[in-house]
XYZ file of C-alpha atoms in Angstrom:
445
model
C 0.006 -0.337 0.067
C 1.175 3.678 -0.754
C 1.093 4.573 2.757
C 2.961 1.680 4.220
C 5.542 2.506 1.666
C 5.644 5.965 2.765
C 6.150 5.600 6.385
C 8.581 2.794 5.445
C 10.632 5.264 3.716
C 10.149 8.058 6.458
C 11.305 5.498 9.054
C 14.593 4.640 7.014
C 15.136 8.560 6.780
C 15.230 9.142 10.424
C 17.232 5.938 11.048
C 19.840 7.260 8.425
C 20.252 10.851 9.924
C 20.398 9.311 13.354
C 17.742 10.715 14.688
C 17.193 8.237 17.373
C 16.767 10.548 20.302
C 13.594 11.787 22.171
C 12.400 13.854 18.999
C 12.029 10.923 16.815
C 11.900 8.002 19.164
C 9.105 5.775 18.126
C 9.746 5.596 14.579
C 10.727 1.904 14.634
C 8.800 -0.828 16.276
C 9.655 0.314 19.857
C 7.791 3.291 19.417
C 4.555 1.930 17.864
C 1.773 2.386 20.103
C 3.002 5.368 21.844
C 1.316 8.844 21.826
C 3.423 11.741 22.780
C 2.504 14.299 25.205
C 1.841 17.154 23.186
C -0.987 14.690 21.247
C -2.527 14.220 24.519
C -2.481 17.778 25.673
C -3.943 19.186 22.258
C -6.320 15.998 22.461
C -7.555 17.864 26.393
C -7.914 21.268 24.741
C -9.807 19.813 21.937
C -12.110 18.004 24.597
C -13.117 21.126 26.233
C -13.608 23.121 23.149
C -15.599 20.706 21.502
C -17.999 20.888 24.432
C -18.107 24.400 23.948
C -18.766 24.150 19.951
C -20.995 21.206 20.321
C -23.495 22.612 22.701
C -24.170 25.401 20.301
C -23.875 22.796 17.162
C -26.580 20.476 18.684
C -29.163 23.217 19.070
C -28.620 25.595 16.172
C -30.766 23.330 13.476
C -33.641 23.954 15.971
C -33.012 27.772 16.523
C -32.815 28.196 12.927
C -35.650 26.050 11.816
C -37.882 26.090 14.507
C -37.006 28.983 16.617
C -36.487 31.579 13.679
C -38.634 30.097 11.053
C -35.854 29.680 8.445
C -36.469 28.046 5.253
C -34.162 24.893 4.314
C -32.595 27.146 1.559
C -31.866 29.805 4.230
C -30.798 27.043 6.681
C -28.487 25.527 3.854
C -26.711 29.024 3.404
C -26.269 29.234 7.029
C -24.881 25.681 7.582
C -22.740 26.030 4.506
C -21.345 29.309 5.918
C -20.840 27.171 9.630
C -19.057 24.528 7.711
C -16.915 26.401 4.779
C -17.381 30.125 4.541
C -14.031 30.885 6.203
C -12.295 28.004 4.161
C -9.628 30.620 2.921
C -8.610 31.824 6.157
C -6.836 28.342 6.852
C -4.284 28.962 4.445
C -3.155 32.019 6.310
C -3.552 30.201 9.386
C -1.032 27.677 7.746
C 1.091 30.017 6.501
C 1.422 31.931 9.694
C 2.217 28.619 11.951
C 5.023 27.359 9.274
C 6.650 30.942 9.376
C 8.887 30.582 12.467
C 7.117 27.671 13.879
C 4.480 29.738 15.624
C 1.947 26.774 15.655
C 0.781 27.017 19.311
C 0.232 30.848 18.860
C -1.873 30.334 15.888
C -3.913 27.716 16.910
C -4.497 29.535 20.473
C -5.837 32.690 18.583
C -8.195 30.434 16.874
C -9.414 28.721 19.964
C -9.872 32.180 21.518
C -11.875 33.683 18.753
C -14.148 30.823 18.760
C -14.838 31.174 22.251
C -15.612 34.814 21.969
C -18.272 34.226 19.456
C -20.667 32.600 21.604
C -20.796 35.921 23.349
C -21.943 37.201 19.848
C -24.852 34.938 19.680
C -25.901 35.786 22.702
C -26.000 39.707 21.870
C -27.173 38.926 18.227
C -30.735 37.758 19.814
C -33.041 36.471 17.147
C -31.074 38.991 14.160
C -30.070 36.876 11.165
C -27.251 39.166 10.442
C -25.708 39.121 14.183
C -26.008 35.482 13.864
C -24.402 35.082 10.817
C -21.788 37.470 12.093
C -21.037 35.265 15.192
C -21.138 31.943 13.186
C -18.384 33.678 10.880
C -16.356 34.691 13.988
C -16.516 31.091 15.178
C -15.755 29.658 11.825
C -12.742 32.201 11.385
C -11.483 30.959 14.590
C -11.854 27.133 13.518
C -10.090 27.952 9.981
C -7.197 29.702 11.758
C -6.310 26.984 14.349
C -7.291 23.503 12.549
C -4.068 23.327 10.150
C -1.670 24.414 13.210
C -3.306 21.973 15.280
C -2.948 19.208 12.893
C 0.538 19.822 12.013
C 1.616 19.745 15.824
C 0.139 16.565 16.045
C 1.822 15.410 13.006
C 5.045 16.716 13.808
C 4.964 15.195 17.223
C 4.394 11.916 16.253
C 6.374 8.770 14.420
C 5.604 8.369 10.729
C 4.406 4.939 11.410
C 2.007 5.951 14.314
C 0.363 8.838 12.620
C -3.222 7.047 11.828
C -3.074 6.140 15.977
C -2.131 9.560 17.049
C -5.062 11.177 14.976
C -7.071 8.671 16.238
C -6.360 9.221 19.824
C -6.677 13.196 19.410
C -10.061 12.423 17.422
C -11.390 10.082 20.209
C -10.565 12.782 22.818
C -12.311 15.568 20.609
C -15.270 13.553 20.358
C -15.471 12.800 24.210
C -16.440 16.682 23.866
C -18.578 16.290 21.565
C -20.508 13.808 23.033
C -20.710 15.702 26.142
C -21.609 18.891 24.653
C -24.935 17.971 23.380
C -25.802 16.419 27.013
C -25.002 19.700 28.406
C -27.073 21.507 25.981
C -30.122 19.087 26.422
C -29.652 19.368 30.146
C -29.566 23.291 30.153
C -32.603 23.616 28.139
C -34.412 21.088 29.971
C -33.606 23.086 33.464
C -33.917 26.557 32.078
C -37.294 26.011 30.139
C -35.618 26.366 26.654
C -33.639 29.271 27.398
C -30.866 29.289 24.501
C -29.124 32.250 26.147
C -27.877 29.641 28.929
C -26.643 27.635 26.271
C -24.389 30.546 24.834
C -23.022 31.655 28.223
C -21.863 28.223 29.154
C -20.702 27.452 26.160
C -18.194 30.421 26.525
C -17.000 29.752 29.569
C -15.934 26.009 28.316
C -14.342 27.779 25.188
C -12.544 30.090 27.431
C -10.981 27.250 29.525
C -10.073 25.430 26.454
C -7.571 28.364 25.812
C -5.910 28.259 29.102
C -5.405 24.675 29.089
C -3.583 25.360 25.527
C -1.269 27.935 26.951
C -0.289 25.787 30.017
C 0.239 22.348 28.613
C 0.823 22.644 24.829
C 4.724 22.837 24.143
C 5.602 25.987 21.714
C 8.026 26.733 19.224
C 11.239 25.130 20.592
C 9.879 21.612 20.834
C 9.052 21.370 17.044
C 11.472 21.391 13.789
C 12.760 24.719 12.879
C 10.987 25.519 9.434
C 13.532 26.066 6.356
C 14.265 29.603 5.365
C 12.685 29.019 2.271
C 9.234 28.234 4.165
C 9.959 31.067 6.331
C 10.042 33.608 3.335
C 6.879 32.185 1.336
C 3.810 34.037 1.092
C 0.386 32.524 1.960
C -0.652 32.147 -1.895
C 2.420 29.961 -2.217
C 1.072 27.351 -0.203
C -0.918 26.501 -3.326
C 2.266 25.177 -5.049
C 2.275 22.387 -2.820
C -0.224 20.811 -5.073
C 2.849 20.169 -7.682
C 3.470 17.156 -5.652
C 1.692 14.612 -7.486
C 0.523 12.537 -4.522
C -0.719 15.318 -2.580
C -2.748 17.051 -5.245
C -4.541 13.532 -5.936
C -5.349 13.441 -2.176
C -6.483 17.147 -2.148
C -8.769 16.175 -5.390
C -10.546 13.261 -3.772
C -11.050 15.016 -0.872
C -12.725 17.894 -2.678
C -15.048 15.414 -4.728
C -16.290 13.430 -1.840
C -16.548 16.609 0.243
C -19.113 17.848 -2.674
C -21.164 15.027 -2.185
C -21.296 15.260 1.685
C -24.365 16.425 3.117
C -23.935 17.786 6.552
C -25.156 15.938 9.541
C -27.469 18.834 10.496
C -29.648 17.981 7.651
C -29.491 14.350 8.639
C -30.921 14.886 11.907
C -33.533 17.138 10.746
C -34.765 14.428 8.236
C -34.740 11.961 11.087
C -36.699 14.123 13.612
C -39.154 14.735 10.803
C -39.287 10.878 9.984
C -39.533 9.896 13.361
C -41.652 12.809 14.583
C -40.204 12.947 18.451
C -40.230 16.185 20.545
C -37.705 18.797 19.730
C -36.234 18.565 23.184
C -34.658 15.310 22.426
C -32.911 16.552 19.015
C -29.634 17.652 20.800
C -29.356 14.405 21.770
C -29.284 12.983 18.403
C -25.181 13.779 17.933
C -24.761 11.710 20.709
C -25.204 8.368 18.842
C -22.754 9.725 16.312
C -20.105 10.629 18.642
C -20.216 7.226 20.754
C -19.638 5.291 17.410
C -17.045 7.734 16.669
C -15.472 7.580 19.863
C -15.320 3.893 20.129
C -13.756 3.622 16.357
C -11.465 6.465 16.091
C -8.194 4.857 17.675
C -8.976 1.263 15.954
C -9.619 2.715 13.039
C -6.486 4.779 12.858
C -4.636 1.496 13.873
C -5.952 -0.231 11.130
C -4.890 2.676 8.842
C -1.500 2.425 10.226
C -1.349 -1.382 9.333
C -3.005 -1.710 5.800
C -3.103 1.994 4.356
C -5.226 4.621 4.854
C -6.879 4.520 1.490
C -9.277 1.810 2.530
C -10.508 3.105 5.365
C -11.122 6.615 4.120
C -13.225 5.181 0.937
C -14.999 3.160 3.483
C -16.265 5.834 5.509
C -17.496 7.522 2.740
C -19.622 4.096 2.122
C -21.059 4.422 5.332
C -22.531 7.705 4.597
C -23.864 6.631 1.394
C -25.564 3.901 3.442
C -27.321 6.694 5.895
C -28.568 8.450 2.733
C -30.045 5.402 1.435
C -31.722 4.025 4.945
C -33.345 7.627 4.825
C -34.640 7.134 1.422
C -35.992 3.585 2.449
C -39.290 3.144 4.148
C -37.444 2.053 7.057
C -38.480 3.965 10.587
C -38.156 3.384 14.466
C -35.298 1.925 16.026
C -33.953 0.550 12.824
C -33.684 3.847 10.926
C -32.298 5.911 14.084
C -29.554 3.260 15.086
C -28.923 2.832 11.497
C -28.265 6.385 10.417
C -26.638 7.242 13.692
C -24.174 4.055 13.419
C -23.431 4.988 9.736
C -22.366 8.572 10.384
C -20.144 7.576 13.327
C -18.308 5.173 11.178
C -18.175 8.066 8.346
C -16.609 10.485 10.881
C -14.096 7.830 12.314
C -12.731 6.454 9.114
C -12.435 9.879 7.523
C -11.640 12.772 9.709
C -8.035 11.845 11.256
C -7.359 9.456 8.322
C -7.277 11.887 5.805
C -4.934 14.152 7.884
C -2.684 10.606 8.340
C -3.149 10.402 4.553
C -1.870 13.438 3.431
C 1.150 13.917 5.806
C 3.712 11.525 4.277
C 3.092 13.793 0.868
C 4.286 17.054 2.900
C 7.721 18.495 3.707
C 7.929 19.044 7.776
C 8.634 22.927 7.199
C 5.519 23.116 5.271
C 3.025 20.896 6.872
C 0.820 23.327 8.293
C 0.190 25.126 4.678
C -0.260 21.912 3.180
C -3.026 20.689 5.710
C -4.679 23.913 5.207
C -4.884 23.754 1.359
C -6.256 20.323 1.715
C -8.885 21.296 4.351
C -9.797 24.492 2.457
C -10.405 22.329 -0.504
C -12.527 19.968 1.368
C -14.349 22.994 3.439
C -15.252 24.739 -0.019
C -16.699 21.560 -1.467
C -18.606 21.060 1.633
C -19.941 24.794 1.706
C -21.371 23.906 -1.974
C -22.860 20.638 -0.934
C -24.629 22.277 1.910
C -26.096 24.890 -0.082
C -27.064 22.764 -2.933
C -28.828 20.261 -0.738
C -30.924 23.115 0.894
C -31.456 24.652 -2.485
C -32.746 21.273 -3.860
C -34.739 20.251 -0.858
C -36.650 23.577 -0.945
C -37.087 23.832 -5.042
C -37.940 19.470 -5.385
C -38.673 18.192 -2.015
C -36.700 16.226 0.506
C -36.945 12.830 -1.540
C -35.369 14.366 -4.783
C -32.903 16.009 -2.893
C -31.660 12.857 -0.900
C -31.627 10.780 -4.288
C -29.203 13.526 -6.015
C -26.911 13.677 -2.987
C -26.851 9.464 -3.049
C -26.173 9.727 -6.863
C -23.411 12.339 -6.426
C -21.799 10.672 -3.392
C -21.884 6.984 -5.445
C -19.926 8.691 -8.446
C -17.542 10.755 -6.218
C -16.627 7.395 -4.236
C -15.665 6.001 -7.944
C -13.693 8.820 -8.712
C -11.956 9.381 -5.478
C -11.348 5.484 -5.624
C -9.278 6.124 -8.980
C -7.634 9.187 -7.878
C -6.195 7.680 -4.601
C -5.192 4.313 -6.524
C -3.240 6.611 -9.244
C -1.363 8.090 -5.992
C -0.448 4.555 -4.761
C 0.917 3.595 -8.189
C 3.009 6.892 -8.529
C 4.159 7.384 -4.896
C 7.439 5.811 -5.270
C 8.468 8.415 -7.776
C 6.284 11.179 -6.204
C 7.830 10.939 -2.538
C 11.604 11.740 -3.649
C 10.217 14.764 -5.299
C 9.049 16.487 -1.943
C 12.576 17.800 -0.764
C 13.847 19.150 -4.136
C 10.623 20.779 -4.893
C 9.836 22.254 -1.400
C 12.532 25.119 -1.359
C 11.596 26.671 -4.705
C 8.191 26.608 -4.113
C 8.961 28.243 -0.678
C 10.493 31.168 -2.593
C 9.269 34.554 -2.895
C-alpha cells in the first residue's frame, strides 16, 4: 500500500540521519503504539473546546428552523457558512504557523476567537445578520486553528503511528462532542428552552480550552525549525504544494467526496421529521454519532497504519452513502435511528483523522501546516457547496428528490475518489523523492 511504503521510507530516513533521540523515538517498532505528550495535551484542549462548540451546534438546527422559522434554503446557506465560508482563512493560518514555527500561537488565537463568538450569538438575539456574523467569527477561529493543530500532531508523532495519533486526538475531541449535546439538553430542560444559557456556558468552556492550550501544549522550541524558504514564502505559495503529485491527488479526492457530503445537521432534521419525536430530544441525536466515533477512532487509526489509509477513508464515505439510502427507504423507528447514527459515526471515524494521516507523508516538515490548510480549504469549500446545493434542492424539489441526488452524487464521487487514490499509490514511489527538491523553490518569494 502507498502509505505503508511512504511510512517505511520516512522511518528509514530518520534512522539514516541518526534521529534516535527523544524527538523521533518511536519511529521504529519500539515506538509503535505510543502517543506523545503534545498529542494528549492537544486532545485535552480539543475535548474542552468541543464541549463548547457542540453545545451550540446541537441546538442551531432547532434554533434556526423552528425558533427563527428559516426556510431549508436559508438554513442550507447558514449551514454552509458554518462549515466552509471561512475556508480561505485556513491558508493564512497555515502560512502563519509555518513562518517561524508559531503553531501554538496561531492555534491559540483561533481557539480564543471561537470562544468569543459565543458571546456574539448571545448579543445577536434573533437578528439573522448578527447570528451570521457570530457564526462567521466561530468558523474564522476554527479555520485559523485547525491546520496548525493538526501540524503539531503530525510533527509530534512517529511516521508509522500517525493514524493512531490522529485517532487518539479525534477520540478525545469526540468525547467533548459527546458531552456537549448532553450539556445543551440538560440546560434547555432546566431553563425551559433558554438558548441564552447555552451560549453563556459554551463561552466558559471555550475560554477554559484556551487556558489549557497556554498551560500544557509545548511551544515553538519543541518543534522542528522551518526551512528559510518556508519562512520567506507568502500564503498563496501554499498552493504550489499541489505540484507534489501524491498530495494533489489526495486533495482532489477529498474535494470530490466533500462535494457530495450532506451535513449531518440536515440528516438529523430528516430523522426528526421521519420519526416525529419531541424537539427537546433533538440535541441528543449527535450523541449516537459521537459515541460510535469515540469507540472507533483509535481502532480505525491503528488499522489505517497497518493496511494503508486509502481503504478506510473510502469505506467511511461508503458508510455515509448507507445513511442516505436508509433515509430514502421506507424504514422507520429504531432501525432507522440506530442505522443512520451508526453510519454517521463510522463515516467520521474513518475519514477525519485518517485524511490527515493520509496527506502527512506527502508534505515536507517545514510546510506541513500550509499543506494541511490547502487540503482542508478544498474540502471545506466543497462541503459549503454541498450544503447550499442540498438546501436549494430540498426547497425546490422536495426532500426525496434532494436526497436521491445526494446519494447518486456520492456514488459517483466514491468511484472518482477510488481512482484518484489508486493512481497515487501507483506513482507514490516516484512522487515521494520530489518533496525535498521541490519544497525550497516553492517557498521562495
